[in-house]
PDB file of N, CA and C in Angstrom:
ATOM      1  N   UNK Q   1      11.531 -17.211 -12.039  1.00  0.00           N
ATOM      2  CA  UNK Q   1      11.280 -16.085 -11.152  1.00  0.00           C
ATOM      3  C   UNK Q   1      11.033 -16.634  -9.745  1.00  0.00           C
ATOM      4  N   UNK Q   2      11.629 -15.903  -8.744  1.00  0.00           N
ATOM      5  CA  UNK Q   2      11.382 -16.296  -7.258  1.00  0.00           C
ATOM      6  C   UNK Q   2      10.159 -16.075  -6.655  1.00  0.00           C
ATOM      7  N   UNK Q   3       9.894 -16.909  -5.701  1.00  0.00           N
ATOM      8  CA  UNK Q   3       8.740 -16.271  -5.166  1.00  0.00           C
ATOM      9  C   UNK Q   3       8.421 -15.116  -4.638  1.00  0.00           C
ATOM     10  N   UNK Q   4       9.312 -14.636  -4.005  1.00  0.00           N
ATOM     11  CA  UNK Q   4       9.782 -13.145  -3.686  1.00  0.00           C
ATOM     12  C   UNK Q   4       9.296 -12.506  -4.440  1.00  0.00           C
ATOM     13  N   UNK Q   5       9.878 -12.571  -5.620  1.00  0.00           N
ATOM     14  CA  UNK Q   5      10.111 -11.574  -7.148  1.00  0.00           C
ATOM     15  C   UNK Q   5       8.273 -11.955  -7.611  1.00  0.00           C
ATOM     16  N   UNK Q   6       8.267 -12.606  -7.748  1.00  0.00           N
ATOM     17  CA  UNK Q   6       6.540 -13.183  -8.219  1.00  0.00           C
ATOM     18  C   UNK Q   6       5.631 -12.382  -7.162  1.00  0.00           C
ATOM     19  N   UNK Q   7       6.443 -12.331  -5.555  1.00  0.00           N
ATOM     20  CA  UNK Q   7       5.047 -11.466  -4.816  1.00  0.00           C
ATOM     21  C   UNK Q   7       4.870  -9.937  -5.433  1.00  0.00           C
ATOM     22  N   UNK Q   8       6.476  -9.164  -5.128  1.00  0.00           N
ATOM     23  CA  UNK Q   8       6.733  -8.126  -5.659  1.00  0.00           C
ATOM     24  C   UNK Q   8       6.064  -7.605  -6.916  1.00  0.00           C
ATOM     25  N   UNK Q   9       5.963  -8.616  -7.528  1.00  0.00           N
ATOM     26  CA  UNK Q   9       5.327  -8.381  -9.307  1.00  0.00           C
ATOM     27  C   UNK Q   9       3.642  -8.129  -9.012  1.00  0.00           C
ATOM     28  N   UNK Q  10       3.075  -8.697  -8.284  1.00  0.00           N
ATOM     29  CA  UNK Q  10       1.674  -8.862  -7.736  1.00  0.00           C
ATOM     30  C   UNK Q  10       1.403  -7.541  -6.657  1.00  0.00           C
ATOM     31  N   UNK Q  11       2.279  -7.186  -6.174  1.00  0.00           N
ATOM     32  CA  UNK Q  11       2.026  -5.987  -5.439  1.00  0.00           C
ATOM     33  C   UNK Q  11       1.976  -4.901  -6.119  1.00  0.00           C
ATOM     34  N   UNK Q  12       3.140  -4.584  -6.892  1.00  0.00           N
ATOM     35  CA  UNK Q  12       3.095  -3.859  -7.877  1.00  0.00           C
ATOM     36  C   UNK Q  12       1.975  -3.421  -8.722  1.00  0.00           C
ATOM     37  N   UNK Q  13       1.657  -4.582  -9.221  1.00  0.00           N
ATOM     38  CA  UNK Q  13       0.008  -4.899 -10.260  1.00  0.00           C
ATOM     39  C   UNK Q  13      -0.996  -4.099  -9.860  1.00  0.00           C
ATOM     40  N   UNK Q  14      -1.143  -4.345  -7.993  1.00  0.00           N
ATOM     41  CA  UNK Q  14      -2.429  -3.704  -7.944  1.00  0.00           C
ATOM     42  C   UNK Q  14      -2.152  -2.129  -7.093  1.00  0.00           C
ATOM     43  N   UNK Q  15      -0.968  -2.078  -6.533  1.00  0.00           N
ATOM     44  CA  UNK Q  15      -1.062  -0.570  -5.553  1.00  0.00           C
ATOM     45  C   UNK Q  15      -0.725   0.120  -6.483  1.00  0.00           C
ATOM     46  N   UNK Q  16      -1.020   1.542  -5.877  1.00  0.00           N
ATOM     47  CA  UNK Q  16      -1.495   2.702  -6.638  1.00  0.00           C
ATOM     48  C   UNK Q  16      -2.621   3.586  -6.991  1.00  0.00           C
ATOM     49  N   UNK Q  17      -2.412   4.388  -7.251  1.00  0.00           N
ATOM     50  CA  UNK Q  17      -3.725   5.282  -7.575  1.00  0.00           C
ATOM     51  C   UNK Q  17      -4.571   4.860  -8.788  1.00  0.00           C
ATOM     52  N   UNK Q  18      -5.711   4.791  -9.070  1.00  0.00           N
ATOM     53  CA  UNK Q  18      -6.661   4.367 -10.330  1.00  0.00           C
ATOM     54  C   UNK Q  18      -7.386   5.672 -10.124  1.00  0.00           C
ATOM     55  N   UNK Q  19      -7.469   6.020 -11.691  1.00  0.00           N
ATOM     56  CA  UNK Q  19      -8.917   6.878 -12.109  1.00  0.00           C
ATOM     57  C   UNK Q  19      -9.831   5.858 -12.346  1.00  0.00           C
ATOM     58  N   UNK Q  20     -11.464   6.277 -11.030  1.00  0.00           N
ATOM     59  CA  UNK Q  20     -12.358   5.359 -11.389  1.00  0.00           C
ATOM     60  C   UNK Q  20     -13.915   5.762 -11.795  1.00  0.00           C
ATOM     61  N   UNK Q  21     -14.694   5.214 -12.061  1.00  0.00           N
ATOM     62  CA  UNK Q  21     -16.017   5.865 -12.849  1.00  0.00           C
ATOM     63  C   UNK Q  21     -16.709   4.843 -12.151  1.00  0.00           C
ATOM     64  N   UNK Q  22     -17.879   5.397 -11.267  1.00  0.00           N
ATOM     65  CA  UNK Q  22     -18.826   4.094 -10.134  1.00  0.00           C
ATOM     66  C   UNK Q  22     -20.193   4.807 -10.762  1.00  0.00           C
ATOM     67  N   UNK Q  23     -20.747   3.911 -11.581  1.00  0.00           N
ATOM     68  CA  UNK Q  23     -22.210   3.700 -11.439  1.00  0.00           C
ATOM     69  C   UNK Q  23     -23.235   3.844 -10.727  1.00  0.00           C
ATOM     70  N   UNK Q  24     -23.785   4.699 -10.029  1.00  0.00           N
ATOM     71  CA  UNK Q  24     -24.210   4.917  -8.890  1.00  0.00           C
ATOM     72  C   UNK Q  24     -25.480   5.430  -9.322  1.00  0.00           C
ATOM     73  N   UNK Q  25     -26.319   4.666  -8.038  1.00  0.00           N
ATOM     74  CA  UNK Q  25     -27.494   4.796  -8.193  1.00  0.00           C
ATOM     75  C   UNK Q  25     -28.434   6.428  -8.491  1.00  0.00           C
ATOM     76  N   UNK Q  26     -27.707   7.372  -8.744  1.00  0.00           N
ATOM     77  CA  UNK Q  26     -27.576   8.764  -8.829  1.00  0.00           C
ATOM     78  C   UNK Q  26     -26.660   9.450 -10.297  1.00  0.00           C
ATOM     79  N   UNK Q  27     -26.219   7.873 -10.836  1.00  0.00           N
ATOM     80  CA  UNK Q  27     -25.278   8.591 -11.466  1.00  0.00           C
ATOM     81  C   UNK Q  27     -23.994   7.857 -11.237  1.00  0.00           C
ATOM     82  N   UNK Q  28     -23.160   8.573 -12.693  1.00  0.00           N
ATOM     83  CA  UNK Q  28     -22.346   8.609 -12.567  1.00  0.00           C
ATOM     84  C   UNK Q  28     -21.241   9.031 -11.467  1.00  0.00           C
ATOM     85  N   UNK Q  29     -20.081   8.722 -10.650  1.00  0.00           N
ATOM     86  CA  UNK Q  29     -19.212   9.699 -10.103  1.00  0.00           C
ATOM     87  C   UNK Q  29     -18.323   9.077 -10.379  1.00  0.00           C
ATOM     88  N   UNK Q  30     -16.881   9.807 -10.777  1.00  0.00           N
ATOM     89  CA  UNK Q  30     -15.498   9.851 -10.743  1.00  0.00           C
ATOM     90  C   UNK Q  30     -14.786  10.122  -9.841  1.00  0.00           C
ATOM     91  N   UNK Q  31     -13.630   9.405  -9.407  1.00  0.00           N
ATOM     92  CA  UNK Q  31     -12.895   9.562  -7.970  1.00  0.00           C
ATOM     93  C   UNK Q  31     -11.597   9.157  -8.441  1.00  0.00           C
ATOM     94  N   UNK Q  32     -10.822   9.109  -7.257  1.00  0.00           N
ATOM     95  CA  UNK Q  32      -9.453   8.278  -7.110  1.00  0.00           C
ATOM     96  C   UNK Q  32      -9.491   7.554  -6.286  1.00  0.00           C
ATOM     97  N   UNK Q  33      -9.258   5.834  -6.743  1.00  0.00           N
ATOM     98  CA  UNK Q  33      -8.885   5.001  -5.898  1.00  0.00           C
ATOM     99  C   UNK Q  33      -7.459   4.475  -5.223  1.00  0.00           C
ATOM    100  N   UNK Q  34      -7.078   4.479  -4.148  1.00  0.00           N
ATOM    101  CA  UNK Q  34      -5.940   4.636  -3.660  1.00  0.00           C
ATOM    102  C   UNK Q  34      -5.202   3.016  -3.171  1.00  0.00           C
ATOM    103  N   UNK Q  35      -4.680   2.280  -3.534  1.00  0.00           N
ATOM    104  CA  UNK Q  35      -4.720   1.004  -2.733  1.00  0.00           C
ATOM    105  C   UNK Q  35      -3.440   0.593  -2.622  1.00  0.00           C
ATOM    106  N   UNK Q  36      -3.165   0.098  -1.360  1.00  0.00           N
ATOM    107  CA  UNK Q  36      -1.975  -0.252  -1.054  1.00  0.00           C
ATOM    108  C   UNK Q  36      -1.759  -1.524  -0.389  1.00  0.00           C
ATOM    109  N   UNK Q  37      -1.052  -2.568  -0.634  1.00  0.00           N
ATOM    110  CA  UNK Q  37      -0.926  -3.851  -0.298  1.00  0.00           C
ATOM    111  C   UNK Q  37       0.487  -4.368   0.789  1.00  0.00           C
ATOM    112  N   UNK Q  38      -0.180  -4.818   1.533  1.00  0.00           N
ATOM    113  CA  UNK Q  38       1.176  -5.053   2.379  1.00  0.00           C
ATOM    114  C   UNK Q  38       0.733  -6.699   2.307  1.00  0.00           C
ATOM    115  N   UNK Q  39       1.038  -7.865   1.855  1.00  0.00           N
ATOM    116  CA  UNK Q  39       0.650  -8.884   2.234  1.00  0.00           C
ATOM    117  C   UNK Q  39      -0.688  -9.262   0.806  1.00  0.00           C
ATOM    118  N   UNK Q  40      -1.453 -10.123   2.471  1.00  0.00           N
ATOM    119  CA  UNK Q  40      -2.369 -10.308   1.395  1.00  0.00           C
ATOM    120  C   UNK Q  40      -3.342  -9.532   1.981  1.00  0.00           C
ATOM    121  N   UNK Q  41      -3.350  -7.985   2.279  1.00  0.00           N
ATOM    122  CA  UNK Q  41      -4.151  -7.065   3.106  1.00  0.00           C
ATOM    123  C   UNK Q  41      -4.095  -6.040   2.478  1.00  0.00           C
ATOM    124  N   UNK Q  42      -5.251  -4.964   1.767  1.00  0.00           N
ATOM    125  CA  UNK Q  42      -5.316  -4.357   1.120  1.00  0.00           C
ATOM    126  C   UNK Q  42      -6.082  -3.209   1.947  1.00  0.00           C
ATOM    127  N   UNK Q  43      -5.376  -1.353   1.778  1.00  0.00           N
ATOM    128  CA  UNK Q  43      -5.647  -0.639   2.236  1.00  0.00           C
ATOM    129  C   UNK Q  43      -5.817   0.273   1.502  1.00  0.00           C
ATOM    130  N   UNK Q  44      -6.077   1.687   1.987  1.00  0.00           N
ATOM    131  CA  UNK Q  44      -6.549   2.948   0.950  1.00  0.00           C
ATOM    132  C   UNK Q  44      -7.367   3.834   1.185  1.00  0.00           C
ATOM    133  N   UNK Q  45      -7.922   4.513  -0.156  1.00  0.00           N
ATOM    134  CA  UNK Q  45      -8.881   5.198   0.153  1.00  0.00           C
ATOM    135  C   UNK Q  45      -9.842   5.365  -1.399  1.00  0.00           C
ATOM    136  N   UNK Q  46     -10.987   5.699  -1.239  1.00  0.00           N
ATOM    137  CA  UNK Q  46     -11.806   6.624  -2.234  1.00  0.00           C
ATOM    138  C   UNK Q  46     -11.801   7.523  -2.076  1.00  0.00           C
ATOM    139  N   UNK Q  47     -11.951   8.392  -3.185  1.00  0.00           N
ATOM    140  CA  UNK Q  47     -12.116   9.806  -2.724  1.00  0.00           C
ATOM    141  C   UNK Q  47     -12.707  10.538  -4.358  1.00  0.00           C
ATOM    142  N   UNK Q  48     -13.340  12.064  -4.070  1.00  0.00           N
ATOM    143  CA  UNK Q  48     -14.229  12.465  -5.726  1.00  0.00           C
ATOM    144  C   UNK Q  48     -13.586  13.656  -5.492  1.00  0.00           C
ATOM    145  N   UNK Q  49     -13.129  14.357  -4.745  1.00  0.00           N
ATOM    146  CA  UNK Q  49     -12.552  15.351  -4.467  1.00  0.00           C
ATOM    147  C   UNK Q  49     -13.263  16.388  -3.383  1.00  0.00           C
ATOM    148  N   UNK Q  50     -14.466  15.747  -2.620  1.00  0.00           N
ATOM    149  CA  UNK Q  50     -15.318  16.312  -1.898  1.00  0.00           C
ATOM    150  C   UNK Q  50     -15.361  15.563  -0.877  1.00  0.00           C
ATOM    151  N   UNK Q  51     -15.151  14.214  -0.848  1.00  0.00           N
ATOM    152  CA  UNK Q  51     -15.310  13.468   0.203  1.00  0.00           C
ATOM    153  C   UNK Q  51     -14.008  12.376   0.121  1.00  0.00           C
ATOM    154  N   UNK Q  52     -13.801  11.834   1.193  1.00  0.00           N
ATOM    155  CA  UNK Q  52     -12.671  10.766   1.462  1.00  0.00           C
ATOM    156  C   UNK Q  52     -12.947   9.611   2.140  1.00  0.00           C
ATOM    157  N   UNK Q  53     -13.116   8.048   1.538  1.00  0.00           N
ATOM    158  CA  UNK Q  53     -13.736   7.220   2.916  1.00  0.00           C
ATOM    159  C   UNK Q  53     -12.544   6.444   2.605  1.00  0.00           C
ATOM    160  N   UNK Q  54     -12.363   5.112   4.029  1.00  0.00           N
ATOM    161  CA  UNK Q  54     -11.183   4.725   3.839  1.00  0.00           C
ATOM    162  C   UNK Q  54     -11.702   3.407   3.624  1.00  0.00           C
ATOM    163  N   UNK Q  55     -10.813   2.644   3.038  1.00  0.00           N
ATOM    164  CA  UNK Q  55     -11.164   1.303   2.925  1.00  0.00           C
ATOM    165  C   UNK Q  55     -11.092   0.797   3.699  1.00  0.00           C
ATOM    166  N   UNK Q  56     -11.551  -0.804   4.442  1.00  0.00           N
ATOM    167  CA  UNK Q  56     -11.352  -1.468   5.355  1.00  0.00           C
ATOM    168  C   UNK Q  56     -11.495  -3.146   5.050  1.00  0.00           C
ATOM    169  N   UNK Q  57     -10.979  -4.082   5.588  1.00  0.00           N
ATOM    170  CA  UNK Q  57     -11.387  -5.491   5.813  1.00  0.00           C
ATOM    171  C   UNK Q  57     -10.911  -5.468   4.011  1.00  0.00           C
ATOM    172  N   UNK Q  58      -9.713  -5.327   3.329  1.00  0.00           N
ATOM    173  CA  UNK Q  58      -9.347  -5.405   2.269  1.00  0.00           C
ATOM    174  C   UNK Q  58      -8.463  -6.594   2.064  1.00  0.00           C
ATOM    175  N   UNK Q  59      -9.010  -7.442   0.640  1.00  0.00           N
ATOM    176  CA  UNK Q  59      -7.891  -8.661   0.806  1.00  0.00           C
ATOM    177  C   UNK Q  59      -7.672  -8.602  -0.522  1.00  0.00           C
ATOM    178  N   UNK Q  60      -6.477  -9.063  -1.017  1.00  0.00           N
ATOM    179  CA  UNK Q  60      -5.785  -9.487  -2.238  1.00  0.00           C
ATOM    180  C   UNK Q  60      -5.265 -10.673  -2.261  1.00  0.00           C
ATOM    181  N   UNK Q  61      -5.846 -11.431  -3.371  1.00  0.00           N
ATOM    182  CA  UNK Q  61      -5.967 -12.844  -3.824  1.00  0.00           C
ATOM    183  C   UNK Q  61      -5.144 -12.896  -5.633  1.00  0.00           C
ATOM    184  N   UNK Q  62      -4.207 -12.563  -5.655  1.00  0.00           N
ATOM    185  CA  UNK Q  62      -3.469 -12.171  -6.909  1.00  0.00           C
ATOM    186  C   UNK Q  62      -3.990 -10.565  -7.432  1.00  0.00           C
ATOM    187  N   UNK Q  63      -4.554 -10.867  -8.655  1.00  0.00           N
ATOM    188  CA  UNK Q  63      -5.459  -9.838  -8.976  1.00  0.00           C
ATOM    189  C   UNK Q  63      -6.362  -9.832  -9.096  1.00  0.00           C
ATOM    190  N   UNK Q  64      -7.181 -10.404  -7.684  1.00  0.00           N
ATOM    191  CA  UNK Q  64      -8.625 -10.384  -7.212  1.00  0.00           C
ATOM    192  C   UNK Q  64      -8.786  -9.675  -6.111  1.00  0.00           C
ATOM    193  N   UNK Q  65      -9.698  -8.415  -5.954  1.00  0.00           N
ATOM    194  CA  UNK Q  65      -9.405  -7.777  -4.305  1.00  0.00           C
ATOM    195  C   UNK Q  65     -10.920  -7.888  -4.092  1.00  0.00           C
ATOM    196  N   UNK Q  66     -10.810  -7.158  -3.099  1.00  0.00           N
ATOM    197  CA  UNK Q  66     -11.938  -7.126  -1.893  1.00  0.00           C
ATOM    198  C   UNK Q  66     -12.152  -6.306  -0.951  1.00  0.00           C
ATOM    199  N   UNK Q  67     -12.781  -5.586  -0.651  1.00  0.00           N
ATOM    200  CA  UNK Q  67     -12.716  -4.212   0.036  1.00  0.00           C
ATOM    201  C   UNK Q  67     -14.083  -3.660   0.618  1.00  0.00           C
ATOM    202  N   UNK Q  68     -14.390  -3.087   2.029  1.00  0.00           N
ATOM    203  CA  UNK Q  68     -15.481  -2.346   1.816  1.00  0.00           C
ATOM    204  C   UNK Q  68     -15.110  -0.509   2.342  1.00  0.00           C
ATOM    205  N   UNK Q  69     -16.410  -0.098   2.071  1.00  0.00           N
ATOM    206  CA  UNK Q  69     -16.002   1.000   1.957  1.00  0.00           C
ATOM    207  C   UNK Q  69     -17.713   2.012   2.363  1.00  0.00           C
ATOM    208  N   UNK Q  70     -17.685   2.808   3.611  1.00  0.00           N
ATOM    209  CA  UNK Q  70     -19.054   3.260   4.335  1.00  0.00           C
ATOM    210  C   UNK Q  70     -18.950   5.053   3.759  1.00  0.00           C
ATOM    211  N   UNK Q  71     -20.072   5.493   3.050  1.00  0.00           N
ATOM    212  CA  UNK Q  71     -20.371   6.837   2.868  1.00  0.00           C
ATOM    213  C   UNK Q  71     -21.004   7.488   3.847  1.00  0.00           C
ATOM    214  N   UNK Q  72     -21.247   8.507   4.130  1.00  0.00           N
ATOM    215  CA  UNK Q  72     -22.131   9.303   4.514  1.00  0.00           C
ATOM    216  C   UNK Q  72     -23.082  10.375   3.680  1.00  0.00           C
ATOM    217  N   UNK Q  73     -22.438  10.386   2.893  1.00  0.00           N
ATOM    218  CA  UNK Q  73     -23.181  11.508   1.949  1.00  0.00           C
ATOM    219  C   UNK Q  73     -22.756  11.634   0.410  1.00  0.00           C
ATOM    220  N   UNK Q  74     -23.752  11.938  -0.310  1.00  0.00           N
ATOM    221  CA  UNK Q  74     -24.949  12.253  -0.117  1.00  0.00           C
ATOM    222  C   UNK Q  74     -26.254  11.681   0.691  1.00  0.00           C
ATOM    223  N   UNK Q  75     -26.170   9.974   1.106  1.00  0.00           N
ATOM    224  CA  UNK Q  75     -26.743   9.462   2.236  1.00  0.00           C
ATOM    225  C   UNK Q  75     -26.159   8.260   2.515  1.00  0.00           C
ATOM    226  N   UNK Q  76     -26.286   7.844   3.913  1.00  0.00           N
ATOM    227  CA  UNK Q  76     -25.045   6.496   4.601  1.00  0.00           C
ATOM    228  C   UNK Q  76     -25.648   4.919   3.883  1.00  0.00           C
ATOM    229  N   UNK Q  77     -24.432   4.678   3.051  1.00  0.00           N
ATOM    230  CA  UNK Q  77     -24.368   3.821   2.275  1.00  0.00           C
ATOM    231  C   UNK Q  77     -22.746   2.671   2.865  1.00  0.00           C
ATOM    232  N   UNK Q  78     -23.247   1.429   2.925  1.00  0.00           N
ATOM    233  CA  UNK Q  78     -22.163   0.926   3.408  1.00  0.00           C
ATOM    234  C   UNK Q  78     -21.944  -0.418   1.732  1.00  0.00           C
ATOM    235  N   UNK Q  79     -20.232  -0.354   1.230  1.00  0.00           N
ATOM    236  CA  UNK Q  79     -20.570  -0.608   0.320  1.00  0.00           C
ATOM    237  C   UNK Q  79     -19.392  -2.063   0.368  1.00  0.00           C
ATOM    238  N   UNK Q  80     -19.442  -3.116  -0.275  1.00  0.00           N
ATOM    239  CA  UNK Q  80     -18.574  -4.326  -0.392  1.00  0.00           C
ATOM    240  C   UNK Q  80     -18.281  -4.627  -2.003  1.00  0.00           C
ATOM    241  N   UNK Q  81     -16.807  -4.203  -2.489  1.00  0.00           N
ATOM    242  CA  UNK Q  81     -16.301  -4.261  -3.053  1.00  0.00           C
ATOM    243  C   UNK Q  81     -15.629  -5.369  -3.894  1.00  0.00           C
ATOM    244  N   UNK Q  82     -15.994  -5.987  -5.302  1.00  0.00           N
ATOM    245  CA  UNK Q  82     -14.771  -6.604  -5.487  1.00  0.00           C
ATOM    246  C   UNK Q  82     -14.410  -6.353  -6.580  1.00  0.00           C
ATOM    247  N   UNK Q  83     -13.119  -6.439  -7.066  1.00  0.00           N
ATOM    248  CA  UNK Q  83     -12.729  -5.978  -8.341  1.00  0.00           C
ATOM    249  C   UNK Q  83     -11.209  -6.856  -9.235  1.00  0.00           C
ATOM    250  N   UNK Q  84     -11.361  -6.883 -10.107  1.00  0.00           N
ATOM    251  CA  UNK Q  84     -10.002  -7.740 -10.935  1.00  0.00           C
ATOM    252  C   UNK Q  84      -9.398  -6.392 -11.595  1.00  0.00           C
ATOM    253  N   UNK Q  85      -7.794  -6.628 -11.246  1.00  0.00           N
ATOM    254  CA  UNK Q  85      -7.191  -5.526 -11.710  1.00  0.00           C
ATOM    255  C   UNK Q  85      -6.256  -6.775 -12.947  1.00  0.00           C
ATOM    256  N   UNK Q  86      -6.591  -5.809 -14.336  1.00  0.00           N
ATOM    257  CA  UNK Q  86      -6.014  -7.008 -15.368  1.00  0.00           C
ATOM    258  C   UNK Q  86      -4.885  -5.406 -16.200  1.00  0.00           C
ATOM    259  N   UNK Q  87      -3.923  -5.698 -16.142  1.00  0.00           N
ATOM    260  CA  UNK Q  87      -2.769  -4.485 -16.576  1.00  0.00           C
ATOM    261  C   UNK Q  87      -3.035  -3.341 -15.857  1.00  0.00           C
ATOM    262  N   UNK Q  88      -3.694  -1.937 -16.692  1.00  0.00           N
ATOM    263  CA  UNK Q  88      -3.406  -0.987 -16.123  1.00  0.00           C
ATOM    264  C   UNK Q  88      -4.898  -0.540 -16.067  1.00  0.00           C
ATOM    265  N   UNK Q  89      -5.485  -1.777 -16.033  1.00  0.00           N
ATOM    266  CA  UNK Q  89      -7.178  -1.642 -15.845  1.00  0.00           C
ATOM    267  C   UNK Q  89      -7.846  -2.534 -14.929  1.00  0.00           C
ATOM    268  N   UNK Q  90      -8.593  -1.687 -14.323  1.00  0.00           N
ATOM    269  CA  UNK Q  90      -9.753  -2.122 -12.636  1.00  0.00           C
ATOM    270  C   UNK Q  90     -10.907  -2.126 -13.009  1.00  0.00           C
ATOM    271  N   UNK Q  91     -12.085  -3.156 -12.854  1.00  0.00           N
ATOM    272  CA  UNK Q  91     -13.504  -3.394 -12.666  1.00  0.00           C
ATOM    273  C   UNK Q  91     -13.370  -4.231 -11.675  1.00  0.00           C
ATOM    274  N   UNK Q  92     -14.916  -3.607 -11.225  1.00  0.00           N
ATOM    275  CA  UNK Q  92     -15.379  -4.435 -10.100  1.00  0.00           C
ATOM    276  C   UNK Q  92     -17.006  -4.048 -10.147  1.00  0.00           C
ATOM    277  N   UNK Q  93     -17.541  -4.320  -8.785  1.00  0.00           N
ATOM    278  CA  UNK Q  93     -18.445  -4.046  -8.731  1.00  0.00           C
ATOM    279  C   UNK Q  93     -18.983  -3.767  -7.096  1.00  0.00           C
ATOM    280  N   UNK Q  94     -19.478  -3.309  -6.765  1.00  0.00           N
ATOM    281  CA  UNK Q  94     -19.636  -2.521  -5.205  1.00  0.00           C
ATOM    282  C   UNK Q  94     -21.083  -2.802  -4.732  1.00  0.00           C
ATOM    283  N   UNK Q  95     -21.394  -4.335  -4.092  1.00  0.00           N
ATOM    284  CA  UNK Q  95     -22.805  -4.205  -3.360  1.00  0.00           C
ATOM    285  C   UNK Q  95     -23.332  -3.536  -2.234  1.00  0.00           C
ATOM    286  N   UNK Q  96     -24.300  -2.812  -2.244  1.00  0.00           N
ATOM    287  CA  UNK Q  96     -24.608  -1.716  -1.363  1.00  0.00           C
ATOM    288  C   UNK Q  96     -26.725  -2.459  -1.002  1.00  0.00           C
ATOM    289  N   UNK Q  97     -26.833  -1.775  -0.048  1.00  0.00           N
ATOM    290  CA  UNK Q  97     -28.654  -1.826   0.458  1.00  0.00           C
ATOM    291  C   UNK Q  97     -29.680  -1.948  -0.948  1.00  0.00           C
ATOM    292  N   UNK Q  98     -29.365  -1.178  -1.921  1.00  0.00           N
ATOM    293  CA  UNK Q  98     -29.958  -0.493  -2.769  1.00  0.00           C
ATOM    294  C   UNK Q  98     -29.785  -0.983  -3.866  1.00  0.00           C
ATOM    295  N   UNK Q  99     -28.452  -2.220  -3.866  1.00  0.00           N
ATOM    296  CA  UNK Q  99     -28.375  -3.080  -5.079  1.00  0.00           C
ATOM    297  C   UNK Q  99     -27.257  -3.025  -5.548  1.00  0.00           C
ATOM    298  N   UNK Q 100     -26.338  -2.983  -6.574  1.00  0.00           N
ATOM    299  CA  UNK Q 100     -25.293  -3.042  -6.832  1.00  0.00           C
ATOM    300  C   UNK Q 100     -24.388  -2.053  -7.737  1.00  0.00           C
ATOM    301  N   UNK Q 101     -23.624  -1.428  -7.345  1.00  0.00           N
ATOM    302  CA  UNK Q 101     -23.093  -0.569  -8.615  1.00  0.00           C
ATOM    303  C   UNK Q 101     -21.907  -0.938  -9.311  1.00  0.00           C
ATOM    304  N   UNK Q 102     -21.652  -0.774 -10.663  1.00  0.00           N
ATOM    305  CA  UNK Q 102     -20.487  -1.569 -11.363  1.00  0.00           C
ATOM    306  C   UNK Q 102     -19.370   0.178 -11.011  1.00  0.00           C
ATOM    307  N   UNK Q 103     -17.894  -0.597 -11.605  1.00  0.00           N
ATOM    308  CA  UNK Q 103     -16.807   0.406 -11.797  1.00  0.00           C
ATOM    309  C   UNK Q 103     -16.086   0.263 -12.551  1.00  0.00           C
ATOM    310  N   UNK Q 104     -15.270   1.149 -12.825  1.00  0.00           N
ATOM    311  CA  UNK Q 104     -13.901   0.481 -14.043  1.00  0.00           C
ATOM    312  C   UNK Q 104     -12.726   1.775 -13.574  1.00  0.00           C
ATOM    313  N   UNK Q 105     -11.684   1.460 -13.978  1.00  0.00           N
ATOM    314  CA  UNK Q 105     -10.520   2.295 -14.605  1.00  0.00           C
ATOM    315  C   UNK Q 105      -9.895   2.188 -14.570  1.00  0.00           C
ATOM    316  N   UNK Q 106      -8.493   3.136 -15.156  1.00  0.00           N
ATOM    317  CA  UNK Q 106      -7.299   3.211 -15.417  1.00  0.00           C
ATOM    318  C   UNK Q 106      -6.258   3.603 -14.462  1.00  0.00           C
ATOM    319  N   UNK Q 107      -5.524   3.242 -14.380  1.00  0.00           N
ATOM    320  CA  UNK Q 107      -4.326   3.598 -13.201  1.00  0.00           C
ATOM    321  C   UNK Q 107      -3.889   5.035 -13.712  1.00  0.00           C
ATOM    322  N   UNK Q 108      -3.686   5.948 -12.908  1.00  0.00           N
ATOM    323  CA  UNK Q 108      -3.435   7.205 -13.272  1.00  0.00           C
ATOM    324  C   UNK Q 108      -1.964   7.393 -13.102  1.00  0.00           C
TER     325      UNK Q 108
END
């Protein structure tokens, strides 16, 4: 396989939409994670269907990413992301002020 073909395969892997479930210090919430790779630069969004934040300062290291991501509400939470996407499944975990929240899911 080319290197080309080997990046392509790795881009593939991780862009796209995920159904995700974040641990949160409140709880559970469910969202859609949105991520898109140009390089080794990773973009997107979260979103629960009430709110939308965008990702920023996102990197992809095969299927290792990195991402953060600032709330406002229910209160301003600024959060740093990392997560292993292994098939058609994402965990990570999201450090925030308040300590850390885990995630998981499935590509939708």
């Amino acid at each position: 396989m080319s290197a080309q073909s080997l990046l392509r395969l790795k881009i593939r892997m991780v862009q796209g939409k995920w159904n995700v479930t974040i641990n949160t210090p409140m709880g559970e919430r469910t969202g859609v994670l949105e991520l898109h790779v140009q390089g080794k630069t990773l973009t997107g969004s979260l979103s629960d269907g009430e709110h939308q934040v965008a990702i920023t300062d996102g990197k992809v290291d095969g299927s290792n990413l990195q991402w953060q991501a600032k709330i406002t509400k229910p209160m301003r939470l600024s959060f740093k992301f990392t997560a292993l996407v292994e098939g058609d499944r994402i965990s990570g975990a999201a450090r925030h002020m308040l300590g850390t929240a885990t995630f998981s899911g499935t590509r939708a």
